[in-house]
PDB file of N, CA and C in Angstrom:
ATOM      1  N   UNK A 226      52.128  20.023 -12.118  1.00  0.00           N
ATOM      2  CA  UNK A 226      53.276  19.248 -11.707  1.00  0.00           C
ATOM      3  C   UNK A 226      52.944  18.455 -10.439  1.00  0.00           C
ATOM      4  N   UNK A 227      52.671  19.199  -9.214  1.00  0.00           N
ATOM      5  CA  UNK A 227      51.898  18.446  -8.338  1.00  0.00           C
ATOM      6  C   UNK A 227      50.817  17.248  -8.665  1.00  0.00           C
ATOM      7  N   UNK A 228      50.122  17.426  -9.500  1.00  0.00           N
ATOM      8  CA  UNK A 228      49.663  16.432 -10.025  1.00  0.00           C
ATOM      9  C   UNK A 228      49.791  15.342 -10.509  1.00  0.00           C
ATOM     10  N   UNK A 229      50.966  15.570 -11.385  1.00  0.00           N
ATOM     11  CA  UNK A 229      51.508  14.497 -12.434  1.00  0.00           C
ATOM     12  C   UNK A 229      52.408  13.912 -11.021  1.00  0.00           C
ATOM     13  N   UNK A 230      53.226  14.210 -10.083  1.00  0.00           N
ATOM     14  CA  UNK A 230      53.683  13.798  -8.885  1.00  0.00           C
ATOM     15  C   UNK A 230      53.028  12.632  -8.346  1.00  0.00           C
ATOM     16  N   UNK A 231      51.752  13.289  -7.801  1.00  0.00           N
ATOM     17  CA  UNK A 231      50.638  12.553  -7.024  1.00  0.00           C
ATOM     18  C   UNK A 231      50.643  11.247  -8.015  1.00  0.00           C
ATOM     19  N   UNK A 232      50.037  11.648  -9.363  1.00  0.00           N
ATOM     20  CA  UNK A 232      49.484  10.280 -10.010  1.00  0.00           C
ATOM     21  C   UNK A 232      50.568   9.435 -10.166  1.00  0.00           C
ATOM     22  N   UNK A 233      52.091   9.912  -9.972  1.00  0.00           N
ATOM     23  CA  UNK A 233      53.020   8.375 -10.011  1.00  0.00           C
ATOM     24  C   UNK A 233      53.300   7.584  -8.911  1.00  0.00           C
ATOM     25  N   UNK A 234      53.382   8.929  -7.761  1.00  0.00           N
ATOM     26  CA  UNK A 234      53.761   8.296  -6.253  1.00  0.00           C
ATOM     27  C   UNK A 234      52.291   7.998  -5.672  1.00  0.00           C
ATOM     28  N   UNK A 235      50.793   7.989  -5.875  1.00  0.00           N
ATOM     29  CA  UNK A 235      49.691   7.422  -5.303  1.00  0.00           C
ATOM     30  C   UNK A 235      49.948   5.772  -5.278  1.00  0.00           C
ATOM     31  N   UNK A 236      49.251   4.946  -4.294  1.00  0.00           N
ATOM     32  CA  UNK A 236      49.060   4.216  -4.068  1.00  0.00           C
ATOM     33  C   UNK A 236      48.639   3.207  -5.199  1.00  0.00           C
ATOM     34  N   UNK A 237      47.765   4.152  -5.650  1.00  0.00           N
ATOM     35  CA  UNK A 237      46.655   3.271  -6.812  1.00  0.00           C
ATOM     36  C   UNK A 237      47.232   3.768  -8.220  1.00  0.00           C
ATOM     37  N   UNK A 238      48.684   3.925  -8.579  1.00  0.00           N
ATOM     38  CA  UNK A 238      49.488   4.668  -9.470  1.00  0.00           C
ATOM     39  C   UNK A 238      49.820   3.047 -10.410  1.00  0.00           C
ATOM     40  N   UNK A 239      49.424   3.049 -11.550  1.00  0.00           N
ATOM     41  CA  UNK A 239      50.297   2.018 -12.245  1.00  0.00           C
ATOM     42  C   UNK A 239      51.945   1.559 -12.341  1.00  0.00           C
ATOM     43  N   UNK A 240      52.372   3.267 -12.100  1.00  0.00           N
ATOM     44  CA  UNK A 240      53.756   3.221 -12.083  1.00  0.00           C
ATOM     45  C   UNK A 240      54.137   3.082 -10.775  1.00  0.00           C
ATOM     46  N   UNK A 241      53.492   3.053  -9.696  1.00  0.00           N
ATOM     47  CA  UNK A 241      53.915   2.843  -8.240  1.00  0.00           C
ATOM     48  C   UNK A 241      53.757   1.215  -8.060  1.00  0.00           C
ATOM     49  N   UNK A 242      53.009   0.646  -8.745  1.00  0.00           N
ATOM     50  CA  UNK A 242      52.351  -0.615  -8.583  1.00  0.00           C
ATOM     51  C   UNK A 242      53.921  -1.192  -9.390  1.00  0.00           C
ATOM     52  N   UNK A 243      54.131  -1.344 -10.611  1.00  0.00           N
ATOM     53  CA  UNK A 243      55.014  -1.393 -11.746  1.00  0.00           C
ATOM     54  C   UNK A 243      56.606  -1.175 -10.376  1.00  0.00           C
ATOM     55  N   UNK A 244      56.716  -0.112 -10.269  1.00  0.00           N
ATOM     56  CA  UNK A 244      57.961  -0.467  -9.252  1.00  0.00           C
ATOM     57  C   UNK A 244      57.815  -0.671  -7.994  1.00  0.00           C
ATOM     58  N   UNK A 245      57.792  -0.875  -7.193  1.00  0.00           N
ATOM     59  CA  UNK A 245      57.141  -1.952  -6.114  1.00  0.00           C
ATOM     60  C   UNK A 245      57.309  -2.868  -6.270  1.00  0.00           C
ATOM     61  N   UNK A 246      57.088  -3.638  -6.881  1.00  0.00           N
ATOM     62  CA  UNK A 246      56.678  -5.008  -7.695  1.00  0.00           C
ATOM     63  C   UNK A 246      57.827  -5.292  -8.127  1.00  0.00           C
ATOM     64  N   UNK A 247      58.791  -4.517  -9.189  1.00  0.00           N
ATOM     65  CA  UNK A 247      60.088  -4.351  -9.681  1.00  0.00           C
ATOM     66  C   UNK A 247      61.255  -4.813  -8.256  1.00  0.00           C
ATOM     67  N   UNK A 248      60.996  -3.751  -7.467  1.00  0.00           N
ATOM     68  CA  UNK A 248      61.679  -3.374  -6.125  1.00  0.00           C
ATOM     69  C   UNK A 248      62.273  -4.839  -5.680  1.00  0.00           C
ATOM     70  N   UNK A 249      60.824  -5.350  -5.376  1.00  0.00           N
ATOM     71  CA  UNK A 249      60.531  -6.294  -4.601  1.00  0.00           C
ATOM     72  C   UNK A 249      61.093  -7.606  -4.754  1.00  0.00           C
ATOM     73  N   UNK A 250      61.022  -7.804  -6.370  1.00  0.00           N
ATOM     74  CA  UNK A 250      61.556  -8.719  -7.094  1.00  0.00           C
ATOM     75  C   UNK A 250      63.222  -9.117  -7.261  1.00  0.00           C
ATOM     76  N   UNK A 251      63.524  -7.467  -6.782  1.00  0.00           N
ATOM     77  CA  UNK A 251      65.235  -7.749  -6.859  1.00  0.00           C
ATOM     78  C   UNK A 251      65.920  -7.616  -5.725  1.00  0.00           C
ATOM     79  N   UNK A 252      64.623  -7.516  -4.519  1.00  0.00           N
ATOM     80  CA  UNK A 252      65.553  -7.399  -2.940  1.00  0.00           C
ATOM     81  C   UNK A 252      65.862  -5.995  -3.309  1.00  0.00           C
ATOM     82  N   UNK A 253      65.278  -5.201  -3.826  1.00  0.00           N
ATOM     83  CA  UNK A 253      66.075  -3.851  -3.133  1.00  0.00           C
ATOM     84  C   UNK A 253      65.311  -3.079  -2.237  1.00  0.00           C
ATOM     85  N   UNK A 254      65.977  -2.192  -1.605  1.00  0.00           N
ATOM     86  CA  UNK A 254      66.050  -1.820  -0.191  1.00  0.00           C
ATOM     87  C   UNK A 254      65.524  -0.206  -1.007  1.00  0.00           C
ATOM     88  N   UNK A 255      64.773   0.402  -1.899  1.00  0.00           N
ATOM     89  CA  UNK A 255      64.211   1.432  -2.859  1.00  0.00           C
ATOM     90  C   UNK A 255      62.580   1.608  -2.478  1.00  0.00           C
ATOM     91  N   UNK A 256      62.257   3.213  -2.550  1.00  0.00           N
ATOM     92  CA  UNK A 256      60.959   3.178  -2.578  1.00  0.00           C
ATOM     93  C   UNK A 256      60.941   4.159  -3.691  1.00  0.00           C
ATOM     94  N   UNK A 257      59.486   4.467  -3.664  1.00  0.00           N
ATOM     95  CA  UNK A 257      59.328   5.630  -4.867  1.00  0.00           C
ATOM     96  C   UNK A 257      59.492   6.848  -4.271  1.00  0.00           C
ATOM     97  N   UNK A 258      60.023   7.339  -3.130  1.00  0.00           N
ATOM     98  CA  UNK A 258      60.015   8.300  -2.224  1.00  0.00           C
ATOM     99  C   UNK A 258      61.340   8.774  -2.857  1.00  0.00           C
ATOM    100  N   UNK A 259      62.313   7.364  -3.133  1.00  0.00           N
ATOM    101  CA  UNK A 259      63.907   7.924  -2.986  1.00  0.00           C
ATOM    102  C   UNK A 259      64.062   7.911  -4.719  1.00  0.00           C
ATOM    103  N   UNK A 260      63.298   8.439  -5.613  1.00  0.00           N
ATOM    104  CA  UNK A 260      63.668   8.934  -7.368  1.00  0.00           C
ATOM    105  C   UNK A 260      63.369   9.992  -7.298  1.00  0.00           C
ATOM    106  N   UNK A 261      63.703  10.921  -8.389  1.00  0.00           N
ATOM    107  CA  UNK A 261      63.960  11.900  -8.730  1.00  0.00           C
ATOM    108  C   UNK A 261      62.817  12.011  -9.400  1.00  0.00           C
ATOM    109  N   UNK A 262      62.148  13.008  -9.621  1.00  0.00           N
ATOM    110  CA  UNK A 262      60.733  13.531 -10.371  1.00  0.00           C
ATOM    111  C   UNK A 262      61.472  14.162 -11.435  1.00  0.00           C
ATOM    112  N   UNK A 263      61.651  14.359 -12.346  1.00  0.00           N
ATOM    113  CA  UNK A 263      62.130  15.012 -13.381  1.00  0.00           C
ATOM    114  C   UNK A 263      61.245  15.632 -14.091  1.00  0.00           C
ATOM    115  N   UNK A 264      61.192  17.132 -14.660  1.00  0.00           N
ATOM    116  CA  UNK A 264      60.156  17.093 -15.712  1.00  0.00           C
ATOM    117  C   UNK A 264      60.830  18.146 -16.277  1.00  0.00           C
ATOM    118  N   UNK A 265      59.938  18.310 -17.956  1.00  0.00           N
ATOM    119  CA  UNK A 265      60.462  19.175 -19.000  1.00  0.00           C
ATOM    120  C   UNK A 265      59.610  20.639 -18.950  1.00  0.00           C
ATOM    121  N   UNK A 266      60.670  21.432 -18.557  1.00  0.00           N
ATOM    122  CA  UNK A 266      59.561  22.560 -19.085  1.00  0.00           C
ATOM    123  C   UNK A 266      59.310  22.788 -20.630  1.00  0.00           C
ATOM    124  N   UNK A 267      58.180  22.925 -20.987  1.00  0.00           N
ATOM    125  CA  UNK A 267      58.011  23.359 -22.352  1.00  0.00           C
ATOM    126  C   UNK A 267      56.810  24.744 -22.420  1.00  0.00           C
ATOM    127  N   UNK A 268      57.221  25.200 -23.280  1.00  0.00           N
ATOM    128  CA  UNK A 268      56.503  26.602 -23.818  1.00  0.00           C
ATOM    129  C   UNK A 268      55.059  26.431 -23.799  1.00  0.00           C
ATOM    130  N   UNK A 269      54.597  27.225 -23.877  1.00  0.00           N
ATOM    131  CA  UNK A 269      52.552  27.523 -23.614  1.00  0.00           C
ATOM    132  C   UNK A 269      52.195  27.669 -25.516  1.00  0.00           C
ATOM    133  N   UNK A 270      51.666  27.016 -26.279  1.00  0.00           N
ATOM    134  CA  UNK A 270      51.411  27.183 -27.798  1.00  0.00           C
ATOM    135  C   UNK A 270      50.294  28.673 -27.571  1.00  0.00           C
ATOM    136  N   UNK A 271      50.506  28.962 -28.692  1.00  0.00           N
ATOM    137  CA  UNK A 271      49.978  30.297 -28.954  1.00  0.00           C
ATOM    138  C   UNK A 271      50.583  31.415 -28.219  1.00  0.00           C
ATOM    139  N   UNK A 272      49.653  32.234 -27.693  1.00  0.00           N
ATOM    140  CA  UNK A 272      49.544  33.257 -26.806  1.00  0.00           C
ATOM    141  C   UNK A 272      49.784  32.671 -25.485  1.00  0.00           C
ATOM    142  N   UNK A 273      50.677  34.134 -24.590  1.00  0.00           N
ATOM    143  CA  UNK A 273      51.133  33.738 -23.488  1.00  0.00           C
ATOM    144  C   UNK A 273      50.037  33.491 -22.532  1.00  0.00           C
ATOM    145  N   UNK A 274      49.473  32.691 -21.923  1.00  0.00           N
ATOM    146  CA  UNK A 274      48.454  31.936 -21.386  1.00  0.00           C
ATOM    147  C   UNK A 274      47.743  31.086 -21.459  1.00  0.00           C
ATOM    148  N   UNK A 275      47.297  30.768 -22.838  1.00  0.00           N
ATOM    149  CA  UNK A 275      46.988  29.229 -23.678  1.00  0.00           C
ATOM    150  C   UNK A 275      47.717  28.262 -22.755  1.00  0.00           C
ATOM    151  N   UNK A 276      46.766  27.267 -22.635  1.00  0.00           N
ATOM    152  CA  UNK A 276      47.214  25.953 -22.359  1.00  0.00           C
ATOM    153  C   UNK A 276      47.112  24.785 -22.823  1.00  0.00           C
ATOM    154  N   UNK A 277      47.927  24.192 -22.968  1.00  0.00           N
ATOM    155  CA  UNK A 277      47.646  22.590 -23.465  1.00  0.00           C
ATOM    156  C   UNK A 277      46.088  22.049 -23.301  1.00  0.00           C
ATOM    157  N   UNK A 278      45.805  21.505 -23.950  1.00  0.00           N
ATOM    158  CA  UNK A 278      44.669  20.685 -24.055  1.00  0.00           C
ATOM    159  C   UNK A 278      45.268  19.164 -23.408  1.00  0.00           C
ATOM    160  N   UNK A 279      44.178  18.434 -22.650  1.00  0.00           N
ATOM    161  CA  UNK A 279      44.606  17.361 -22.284  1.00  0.00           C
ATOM    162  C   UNK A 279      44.808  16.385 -23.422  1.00  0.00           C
ATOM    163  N   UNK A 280      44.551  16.392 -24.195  1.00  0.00           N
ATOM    164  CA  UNK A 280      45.070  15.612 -25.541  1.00  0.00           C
ATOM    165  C   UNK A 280      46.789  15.500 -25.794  1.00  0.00           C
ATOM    166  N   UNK A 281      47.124  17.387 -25.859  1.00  0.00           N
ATOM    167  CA  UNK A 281      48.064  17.693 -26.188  1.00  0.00           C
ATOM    168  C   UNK A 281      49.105  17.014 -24.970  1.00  0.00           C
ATOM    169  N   UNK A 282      49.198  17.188 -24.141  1.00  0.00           N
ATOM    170  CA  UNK A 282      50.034  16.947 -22.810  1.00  0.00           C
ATOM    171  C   UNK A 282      49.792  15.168 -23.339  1.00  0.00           C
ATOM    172  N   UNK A 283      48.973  14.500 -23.272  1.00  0.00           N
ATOM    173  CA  UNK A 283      49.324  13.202 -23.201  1.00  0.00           C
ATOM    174  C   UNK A 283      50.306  12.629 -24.609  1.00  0.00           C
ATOM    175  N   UNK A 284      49.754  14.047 -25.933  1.00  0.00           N
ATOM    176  CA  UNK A 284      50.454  13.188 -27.063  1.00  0.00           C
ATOM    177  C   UNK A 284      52.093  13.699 -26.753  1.00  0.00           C
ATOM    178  N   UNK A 285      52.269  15.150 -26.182  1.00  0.00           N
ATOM    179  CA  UNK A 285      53.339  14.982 -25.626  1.00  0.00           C
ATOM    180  C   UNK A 285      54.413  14.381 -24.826  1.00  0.00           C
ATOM    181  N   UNK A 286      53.753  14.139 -23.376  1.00  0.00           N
ATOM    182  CA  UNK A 286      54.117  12.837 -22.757  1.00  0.00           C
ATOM    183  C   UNK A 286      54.519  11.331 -23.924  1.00  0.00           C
ATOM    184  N   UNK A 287      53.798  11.253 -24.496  1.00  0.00           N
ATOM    185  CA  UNK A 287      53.999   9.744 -25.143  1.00  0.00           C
ATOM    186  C   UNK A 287      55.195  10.134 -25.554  1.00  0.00           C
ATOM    187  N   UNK A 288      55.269  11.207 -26.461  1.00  0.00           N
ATOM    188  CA  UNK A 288      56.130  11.349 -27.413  1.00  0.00           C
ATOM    189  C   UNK A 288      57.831  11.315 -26.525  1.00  0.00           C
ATOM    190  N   UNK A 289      57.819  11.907 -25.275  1.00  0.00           N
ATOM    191  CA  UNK A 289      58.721  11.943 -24.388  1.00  0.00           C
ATOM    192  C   UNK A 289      59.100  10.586 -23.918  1.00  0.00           C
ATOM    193  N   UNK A 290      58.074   9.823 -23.544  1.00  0.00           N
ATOM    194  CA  UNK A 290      58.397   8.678 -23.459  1.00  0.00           C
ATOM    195  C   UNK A 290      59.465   8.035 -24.372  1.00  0.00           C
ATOM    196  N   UNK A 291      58.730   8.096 -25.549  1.00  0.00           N
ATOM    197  CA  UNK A 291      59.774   7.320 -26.591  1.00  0.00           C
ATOM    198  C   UNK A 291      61.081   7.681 -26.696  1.00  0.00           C
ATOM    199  N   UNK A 292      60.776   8.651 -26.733  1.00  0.00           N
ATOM    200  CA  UNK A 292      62.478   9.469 -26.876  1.00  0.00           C
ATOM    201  C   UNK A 292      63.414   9.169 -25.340  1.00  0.00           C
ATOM    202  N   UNK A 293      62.585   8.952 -24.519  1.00  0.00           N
ATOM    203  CA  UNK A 293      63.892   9.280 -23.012  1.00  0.00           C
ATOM    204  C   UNK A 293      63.970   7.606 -22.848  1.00  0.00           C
ATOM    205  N   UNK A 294      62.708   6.772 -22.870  1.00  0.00           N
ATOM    206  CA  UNK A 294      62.334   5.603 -22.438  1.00  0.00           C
ATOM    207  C   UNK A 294      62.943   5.494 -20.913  1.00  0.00           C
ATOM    208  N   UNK A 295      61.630   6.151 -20.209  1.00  0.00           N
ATOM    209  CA  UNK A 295      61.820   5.787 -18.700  1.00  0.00           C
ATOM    210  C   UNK A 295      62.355   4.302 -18.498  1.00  0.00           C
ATOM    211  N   UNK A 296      62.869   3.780 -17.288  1.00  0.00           N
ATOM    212  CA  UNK A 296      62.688   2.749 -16.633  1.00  0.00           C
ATOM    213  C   UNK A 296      61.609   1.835 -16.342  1.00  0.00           C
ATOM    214  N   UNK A 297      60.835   2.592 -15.732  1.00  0.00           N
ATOM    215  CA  UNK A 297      58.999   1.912 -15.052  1.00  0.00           C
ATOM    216  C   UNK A 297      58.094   2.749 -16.462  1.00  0.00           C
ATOM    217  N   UNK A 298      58.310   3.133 -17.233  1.00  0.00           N
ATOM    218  CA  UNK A 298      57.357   3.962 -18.058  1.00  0.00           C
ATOM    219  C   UNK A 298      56.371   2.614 -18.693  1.00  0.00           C
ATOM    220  N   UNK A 299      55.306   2.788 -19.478  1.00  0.00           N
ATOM    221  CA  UNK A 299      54.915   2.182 -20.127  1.00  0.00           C
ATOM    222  C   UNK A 299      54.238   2.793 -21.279  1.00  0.00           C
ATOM    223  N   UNK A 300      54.632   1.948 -22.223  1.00  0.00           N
ATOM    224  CA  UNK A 300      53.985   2.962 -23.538  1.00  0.00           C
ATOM    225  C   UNK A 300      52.755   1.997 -24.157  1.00  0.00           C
TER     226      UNK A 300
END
């Protein structure tokens, strides 16, 4: 989670770049400091300790995407 954090609010973040840019464009007075991080907990597949494969987490993510359709997301 810390992670997935870092990679939206970093500097060099597509989605930080993407709103910024957004921000900027409409005069608002918004950073990425002041949104809400939201995330889904979901279950561990298999056995209790198994973890996602990085495959799995991204086809998940996508799939979340479509369904919530962030704001700044990009699919």
């Amino acid at each position: 989670l810390r992670r997935r954090h870092w990679e939206h609010t970093s500097t060099r973040s597509t989605f930080r770049q993407r709103f910024d840019a957004y921000v900027s464009e409409i005069k608002l007075e918004q950073a990425v400091r002041d949104l809400l991080f939201v995330c889904v907990p979901l279950g561990r597949p298999g056995e209790e300790g198994d973890e996602y494969t990085d495959d799995q987490i991204r086809a998940l993510e996508h799939i979340l995407k479509i369904i919530c359709q962030p704001a700044f997301g990009d699919l």
